Short mmCIF file of C-alpha atoms and ligand atoms in Angstrom, two decimals:
data_model
loop_
_atom_site.label_atom_id
_atom_site.label_comp_id
_atom_site.label_asym_id
_atom_site.label_seq_id
_atom_site.Cartn_x
_atom_site.Cartn_y
_atom_site.Cartn_z
CA MET A 864 72.85 141.08 92.82
CA THR A 865 69.66 140.17 91.01
CA ARG A 866 69.41 136.81 89.29
CA GLN A 867 69.54 138.66 85.99
CA GLN A 868 72.79 140.34 87.02
CA VAL A 869 74.27 136.97 88.03
CA LEU A 870 73.43 135.62 84.58
CA ASP A 871 74.82 138.70 82.85
CA GLN A 872 78.09 138.48 84.79
CA TYR A 873 78.70 134.76 84.97
CA PHE A 874 76.72 132.86 82.33
CA ILE A 875 79.26 132.95 79.49
CA GLU A 876 82.29 132.08 81.65
CA THR A 877 80.43 129.30 83.46
CA ARG A 878 79.08 127.89 80.18
CA HIS A 879 82.69 127.77 79.02
CA LYS A 880 83.69 125.79 82.14
CA LEU A 881 80.81 123.35 81.67
CA ILE A 882 81.86 122.60 78.08
CA ASP A 883 85.41 122.03 79.35
CA ILE A 884 84.04 119.39 81.73
CA ALA A 885 82.12 117.70 78.91
CA ALA A 886 85.23 117.73 76.72
CA PHE A 887 87.31 116.22 79.57
CA LEU A 888 84.86 113.32 79.88
CA ASP A 889 84.93 112.80 76.09
CA ARG A 890 88.74 112.84 76.17
CA ALA A 891 88.78 110.23 78.94
CA ASP A 892 86.37 108.07 76.90
CA ARG A 893 88.51 108.32 73.76
CA ALA A 894 91.68 107.36 75.59
CA GLU A 895 92.79 103.74 75.89
CA GLY A 896 93.56 101.68 78.99
CA GLU A 897 91.97 101.48 82.41
CA ALA A 898 90.70 104.47 84.35
CA ASP A 899 91.01 104.58 88.15
CA PHE A 900 88.94 105.71 91.14
CA ARG A 901 89.35 109.37 90.19
CA LEU A 902 87.05 109.10 87.19
CA ASP A 903 84.41 107.31 89.27
CA ALA A 904 84.69 110.03 91.91
CA PHE A 905 84.31 112.67 89.21
CA ARG A 906 81.15 111.05 87.86
CA THR A 907 79.72 110.80 91.40
CA ALA A 908 80.55 114.44 92.16
CA ILE A 909 79.02 115.66 88.93
CA LYS A 910 75.62 114.34 90.00
CA GLU A 911 75.58 117.04 92.67
CA LEU A 912 75.29 119.70 89.97
CA SER A 913 71.75 118.71 89.10
CA GLY A 914 70.58 118.87 92.72
CA LYS A 915 67.74 121.28 93.44
CA LYS A 916 69.09 122.66 96.74
CA PRO A 917 71.93 125.15 97.34
CA GLY A 918 75.26 124.00 98.74
CA ARG A 919 76.32 122.27 95.51
CA ALA A 920 79.94 123.44 95.73
CA GLU A 921 80.17 122.03 99.26
CA LYS A 922 78.58 118.73 98.16
CA VAL A 923 81.03 118.38 95.25
CA LEU A 924 83.93 118.94 97.65
CA LEU A 925 82.49 116.40 100.09
CA ALA A 926 82.13 113.86 97.27
CA PHE A 927 85.89 114.04 96.68
CA SER A 928 86.84 114.04 100.40
CA ASP A 929 88.30 111.36 102.64
CA PRO A 930 85.37 110.68 105.02
CA THR A 931 87.44 108.81 107.65
CA THR A 932 88.32 110.40 110.97
CA LYS A 933 91.46 108.68 112.33
CA PRO A 934 95.04 109.74 111.48
CA ILE A 935 96.78 107.37 109.09
CA ALA A 936 99.73 105.34 110.39
CA LYS A 937 102.31 106.97 108.12
CA ALA A 938 102.43 109.48 105.27
CA HIS A 939 103.68 107.83 102.10
CA GLY A 940 104.60 110.78 99.92
CA LYS A 941 103.38 114.34 100.22
CA GLY A 942 100.91 114.86 97.39
CA ALA A 943 97.13 114.65 97.09
CA CYS A 944 95.41 113.42 93.92
CA GLY A 945 92.03 115.15 94.30
CA ALA A 946 89.84 112.13 95.04
CA TRP A 947 89.68 109.55 97.79
CA SER A 948 89.75 105.80 97.46
CA ALA A 949 88.77 103.41 100.25
CA LYS A 950 91.56 101.12 99.00
CA GLY A 951 94.15 103.75 99.87
CA MET B 800 92.92 150.59 97.10
CA ARG B 801 95.05 149.26 99.95
CA TYR B 802 95.43 145.64 101.02
CA ILE B 803 97.52 143.32 103.17
CA GLU B 804 98.94 140.10 101.72
CA PRO B 805 98.66 137.97 104.87
CA HIS B 806 100.18 134.80 103.37
CA GLY B 807 102.87 135.09 100.70
CA HIS B 808 106.02 132.99 100.30
CA MET B 809 108.10 135.88 99.10
CA VAL B 810 111.46 134.11 99.23
CA SER B 811 110.33 132.30 96.09
CA ARG B 812 109.13 135.44 94.26
CA THR B 813 111.02 137.97 92.18
CA THR B 814 111.53 141.66 92.78
CA ASP B 815 109.07 142.25 89.90
CA ASP B 816 106.40 140.68 92.11
CA TYR B 817 107.26 143.05 94.95
CA GLN B 818 106.95 145.98 92.56
CA ASP B 819 103.61 144.78 91.18
CA MET B 820 102.19 144.15 94.67
CA VAL B 821 103.17 147.57 95.98
CA THR B 822 101.86 149.20 92.81
CA ALA B 823 98.52 147.40 93.35
CA GLY B 824 98.25 148.79 96.90
CA CYS B 825 99.92 146.16 99.07
CA ALA B 826 100.68 147.77 102.44
CA ALA B 827 102.26 144.81 104.27
CA VAL B 828 103.19 141.21 103.49
CA CYS B 829 103.29 138.31 105.96
CA GLU B 830 105.31 135.22 105.17
CA PRO B 831 104.74 131.87 106.90
CA ALA B 832 107.53 129.28 106.89
CA PHE B 833 107.04 126.84 104.07
CA TRP B 834 108.36 123.67 102.46
CA ALA B 835 111.15 124.42 99.97
CA GLY B 836 109.85 121.94 97.38
CA PHE B 837 112.44 119.46 98.62
CA ASP B 838 113.17 118.21 102.15
CA ARG B 839 115.82 120.19 103.99
CA SER B 840 118.41 117.71 105.22
CA SER B 841 119.19 119.11 108.66
CA VAL B 842 118.27 121.61 111.34
CA ASP B 843 120.99 123.89 109.94
CA GLY B 844 118.96 124.28 106.75
CA PHE B 845 116.07 125.59 108.85
CA HIS B 846 118.37 127.89 110.80
CA ASP B 847 119.43 129.52 107.54
CA TYR B 848 115.82 129.71 106.32
CA PHE B 849 114.71 131.39 109.56
CA CYS B 850 117.55 133.91 109.13
CA GLN B 851 116.29 134.55 105.61
CA LEU B 852 112.70 135.06 106.85
CA THR B 853 113.63 137.31 109.75
CA ASP B 854 116.59 139.27 108.40
CA TYR B 855 117.23 139.13 104.66
CA GLU B 856 113.66 139.10 103.29
CA PRO B 857 112.43 142.10 105.37
CA LYS B 858 115.35 144.07 103.95
CA ARG B 859 114.48 143.02 100.40
CA ALA B 860 110.83 144.04 100.94
CA ALA B 861 111.91 147.33 102.52
CA LYS B 862 113.59 148.31 99.25
CA PHE B 863 110.06 148.58 97.86
CA GLY B 864 108.70 150.33 100.95
CA LEU B 865 106.84 147.18 102.01
CA PRO B 866 106.72 146.06 105.69
CA HIS B 867 107.48 142.32 105.89
CA TYR B 868 106.42 140.00 108.73
CA SER B 869 107.05 136.29 109.17
CA TRP B 870 105.84 133.13 110.90
CA LEU B 871 108.11 130.27 111.95
CA CYS B 872 107.75 126.48 112.06
CA ILE B 873 108.64 123.27 110.29
CA ASN B 874 106.01 122.79 107.60
CA PRO B 875 103.62 119.81 107.85
CA LYS B 876 105.09 118.44 104.61
CA GLU B 877 108.31 117.81 106.56
CA SER B 878 106.65 116.60 109.75
CA GLU B 879 106.89 112.88 109.09
CA ASP B 880 110.44 113.00 110.50
CA VAL B 881 109.61 113.71 114.16
CA LYS B 882 113.23 113.82 115.32
CA LEU B 883 114.13 116.53 112.80
CA ALA B 884 110.92 118.38 113.67
CA GLN B 885 111.83 118.36 117.36
CA GLU B 886 115.26 119.79 116.56
CA VAL B 887 113.72 122.53 114.40
CA ILE B 888 111.11 123.41 117.04
CA GLY B 889 114.03 123.57 119.48
CA ILE B 890 115.70 126.46 117.59
CA ILE B 891 112.53 128.54 117.03
CA PRO B 892 112.82 130.29 120.45
CA GLN B 893 116.11 131.82 119.23
CA PHE B 894 114.10 133.64 116.54
CA ILE B 895 110.67 134.19 118.10
CA ASP B 896 111.52 137.61 119.58
CA ARG B 897 112.88 139.04 116.32
CA PRO B 898 111.00 142.20 115.37
CA ASN B 899 109.13 140.85 112.33
CA VAL B 900 108.01 137.48 113.78
CA LEU B 901 104.24 137.36 114.37
CA GLY B 902 103.85 133.78 115.54
CA ILE B 903 104.01 130.07 114.77
CA GLY B 904 103.01 128.98 111.26
CA GLU B 905 102.11 127.63 108.89
CA ILE B 906 101.71 124.54 111.02
CA GLY B 907 99.01 121.93 110.50
CA LEU B 908 98.64 118.68 108.60
CA ASN B 909 99.40 117.45 105.09
CA LYS B 910 98.49 113.74 104.80
CA ASN B 911 96.86 113.52 108.25
CA SER B 912 99.39 111.06 109.66
CA ARG B 913 100.13 110.26 113.30
CA ASN B 914 103.58 111.85 113.12
CA GLU B 915 102.13 115.02 111.58
CA MET B 916 99.67 115.13 114.49
CA LYS B 917 102.50 114.75 117.00
CA VAL B 918 104.45 117.61 115.41
CA LEU B 919 101.32 119.77 115.25
CA GLU B 920 100.84 119.25 119.00
CA LEU B 921 104.48 120.23 119.64
CA HIS B 922 103.99 123.45 117.66
CA VAL B 923 100.75 124.25 119.47
CA ASP B 924 102.52 123.73 122.78
CA LEU B 925 105.34 126.08 121.69
CA ALA B 926 102.79 128.72 120.66
CA ALA B 927 101.01 128.41 124.00
CA ARG B 928 104.26 128.66 125.98
CA THR B 929 105.40 131.73 124.03
CA ASN B 930 101.93 133.31 123.85
CA SER B 931 102.21 133.41 120.04
CA LEU B 932 99.58 133.76 117.35
CA ILE B 933 99.03 130.62 115.26
CA LEU B 934 98.64 130.27 111.49
CA VAL B 935 97.42 126.85 110.37
CA HIS B 936 97.72 125.20 106.96
CA THR B 937 94.94 122.74 106.16
CA PRO B 938 95.65 119.82 103.81
CA HIS B 939 94.99 119.79 100.10
CA LEU B 940 92.12 118.38 98.08
CA GLU B 941 90.70 115.08 99.36
CA ASP B 942 92.61 115.38 102.64
CA LYS B 943 91.28 118.83 103.62
CA LEU B 944 88.02 117.89 105.35
CA LYS B 945 89.54 115.23 107.58
CA GLY B 946 92.63 117.35 108.28
CA THR B 947 90.57 120.38 109.24
CA ARG B 948 88.55 118.31 111.70
CA LEU B 949 91.71 116.81 113.25
CA ILE B 950 93.35 120.25 113.51
CA LEU B 951 90.30 121.73 115.20
CA ASP B 952 90.32 118.82 117.68
CA VAL B 953 93.99 119.46 118.55
CA LEU B 954 93.48 123.21 119.01
CA ARG B 955 90.30 122.81 121.06
CA SER B 956 91.81 120.18 123.31
CA ASP B 957 94.60 122.55 124.44
CA LYS B 958 92.86 124.85 126.90
CA ARG B 959 95.63 127.46 126.64
CA ILE B 960 94.70 128.17 123.01
CA GLN B 961 92.29 131.03 122.28
CA PRO B 962 90.49 130.48 118.95
CA GLU B 963 90.47 134.19 118.11
CA ARG B 964 94.29 134.10 118.09
CA CYS B 965 94.42 131.30 115.48
CA ILE B 966 93.79 131.53 111.74
CA ILE B 967 92.89 128.32 109.91
CA ASP B 968 93.96 128.86 106.32
CA HIS B 969 92.96 127.43 102.92
CA VAL B 970 89.29 126.94 103.87
CA GLU B 971 86.79 126.00 101.18
CA GLU B 972 83.03 125.62 101.11
CA HIS B 973 83.11 122.31 103.03
CA THR B 974 85.37 123.56 105.86
CA ILE B 975 84.69 127.28 106.35
CA GLY B 976 81.61 126.68 108.51
CA LEU B 977 83.49 124.26 110.81
CA VAL B 978 86.22 126.85 111.37
CA LEU B 979 84.06 129.92 111.93
CA ASP B 980 81.52 128.10 114.10
CA ALA B 981 84.37 127.07 116.44
CA GLY B 982 85.40 130.72 116.87
CA PHE B 983 88.59 130.64 114.79
CA TRP B 984 89.60 132.97 111.98
CA ALA B 985 89.34 131.55 108.46
CA GLY B 986 91.72 132.22 105.56
CA MET B 987 90.70 131.77 101.93
CA THR B 988 93.56 131.05 99.54
CA LEU B 989 93.15 132.20 95.96
CA TYR B 990 94.86 129.73 93.65
CA PRO B 991 94.35 129.31 89.92
CA GLU B 992 94.17 125.48 89.94
CA SER B 993 93.14 124.38 93.42
CA LYS B 994 91.81 125.83 96.66
CA CYS B 995 89.61 128.81 95.81
CA SER B 996 88.81 131.13 92.88
CA PRO B 997 87.95 134.84 93.31
CA SER B 998 84.28 134.25 92.51
CA ARG B 999 84.01 131.37 94.99
CA ALA B 1000 85.77 133.43 97.66
CA VAL B 1001 83.25 136.23 97.25
CA ASP B 1002 80.42 133.67 97.29
CA MET B 1003 81.70 132.45 100.67
CA LEU B 1004 81.82 136.02 101.96
CA ASP B 1005 78.23 136.47 100.76
CA CYS B 1006 77.18 133.29 102.59
CA PHE B 1007 79.30 133.43 105.76
CA GLY B 1008 79.66 137.17 106.38
CA HIS B 1009 82.71 139.37 106.65
CA GLU B 1010 83.94 138.78 110.19
CA ARG B 1011 87.04 136.74 111.12
CA ILE B 1012 87.89 136.09 107.44
CA TRP B 1013 90.86 137.09 105.32
CA MET B 1014 92.03 136.30 101.80
CA ASN B 1015 95.53 135.56 100.60
CA SER B 1016 97.38 134.54 97.45
CA ALA B 1017 99.77 132.13 99.24
CA CYS B 1018 102.05 132.92 96.32
CA ASP B 1019 104.99 130.52 96.35
CA TRP B 1020 107.23 128.65 93.88
CA GLY B 1021 104.20 126.79 92.44
CA VAL B 1022 101.39 127.95 90.16
CA SER B 1023 100.08 131.00 92.05
CA ILE B 1024 99.25 134.66 91.48
CA PRO B 1025 100.85 137.30 93.73
CA LEU B 1026 98.09 139.78 92.78
CA ALA B 1027 95.25 137.39 93.60
CA VAL B 1028 93.96 139.53 96.51
CA PRO B 1029 93.58 142.80 94.54
CA ARG B 1030 92.07 140.82 91.65
CA THR B 1031 89.49 139.43 94.06
CA ALA B 1032 88.80 142.98 95.19
CA LEU B 1033 87.87 143.64 91.54
CA GLU B 1034 85.47 140.70 91.74
CA MET B 1035 83.84 142.37 94.76
CA ARG B 1036 83.48 145.59 92.82
CA ARG B 1037 81.92 143.64 89.92
CA ARG B 1038 79.26 142.66 92.43
CA ALA B 1039 78.79 146.27 93.47
CA TRP B 1040 80.40 145.94 96.91
CA ASN B 1041 81.10 149.36 98.37
CA ALA B 1042 84.68 150.50 98.87
CA ASP B 1043 84.42 150.36 102.68
CA LEU B 1044 83.46 146.67 102.71
CA VAL B 1045 86.24 145.79 100.25
CA ASP B 1046 88.70 147.65 102.50
CA LYS B 1047 87.43 145.77 105.55
CA VAL B 1048 88.00 142.34 104.00
CA ILE B 1049 91.35 142.95 102.30
CA PHE B 1050 92.94 145.41 104.75
CA ARG B 1051 91.21 145.91 108.09
CA ASN B 1052 90.42 142.23 108.76
CA PRO B 1053 94.00 140.95 108.38
CA ALA B 1054 95.23 144.03 110.26
CA GLN B 1055 92.81 143.22 113.10
CA PHE B 1056 94.04 139.66 113.41
CA MET B 1057 97.74 140.49 113.13
CA SER B 1058 97.45 143.43 115.55
CA GLN B 1059 96.94 140.88 118.33
CA CYS B 1060 100.72 140.60 118.11
CA PRO B 1061 102.14 143.88 119.47
CA LYS B 1062 104.99 143.71 116.93
CA PHE B 1063 102.55 144.24 114.06
CA LYS B 1064 102.37 147.93 113.23
CA LEU B 1065 99.36 149.08 111.24
CA PRO B 1066 100.77 150.15 107.87
CA GLN B 1067 100.50 153.83 107.06
CA THR B 1068 98.49 154.20 103.85
ZN1 ZN C 839 101.61 128.74 102.49
#
């Protein structure tokens, strides 16, 4: 695909997704009470979008990932929340 | 268009889904053992589930002319209870020779705990002893990177395991390179809210090539799309992929992997 074709195919839908992200951050600002580590992780990950080099999707995923390497002692629950906190 | 759905939890889908899949060109469906959404309370619950996967569900699929294959294990989400897991692994040999069983799966990790690791090693040992193919689930979201690394360590440390006979599923941009570089197959799961979108899946194919990769919908009882694979084929066509390359990724690649089990018969299309 040429760059022009990429823009023709994906610009409108990606613009839509970007505005959704902006609206999510506005919504979180308007809401009351404390946020948690997820919002901080989101703001950190978003910085990767303005990077000049390719691999942005990978860098966003890495920003949300548990960087540790040892198995945890016990699984408490089954779910994942989408961001990692050093505090567990 | 023809395709194989290499990872679909059909016991949780309706007959309408079977009809839609076959209408869209599905030529075979493969169903790994999965968590039921609640913990089964005993080994007997798994016995019944394995009967469903190896007897009842193939008959249901056959009503729509669709060959159905299955994979057996206790899912990582239930692996914290090692004693139950050992009992379940103990009954798998009763089912492993059934005609539609392709191998052990979907094993792997969920929260990357020590007990999950122990149960993963037991499954890998069973697969090695029975010369079975392996289908691996990698953890969700923030746990995926660490879990993928731990899984690769376990598989590589067992010298009986051949990477080309293992598929590591649910890869994303931060794990696909690790998996392919180590010689394993990689599965991309197309989910509407997590894992991978059709456009990202095709991006990864553009960046990592078309060998040792398949795509699946992993359709289950959660938010998922049984037609995700043919819809991703449309995404390939949007990018002017030729029909032969689309066929390779959505039909010939999964057929190539699964054909390593002699019980898998190439679907007539
Ligand atoms: Zn699955």
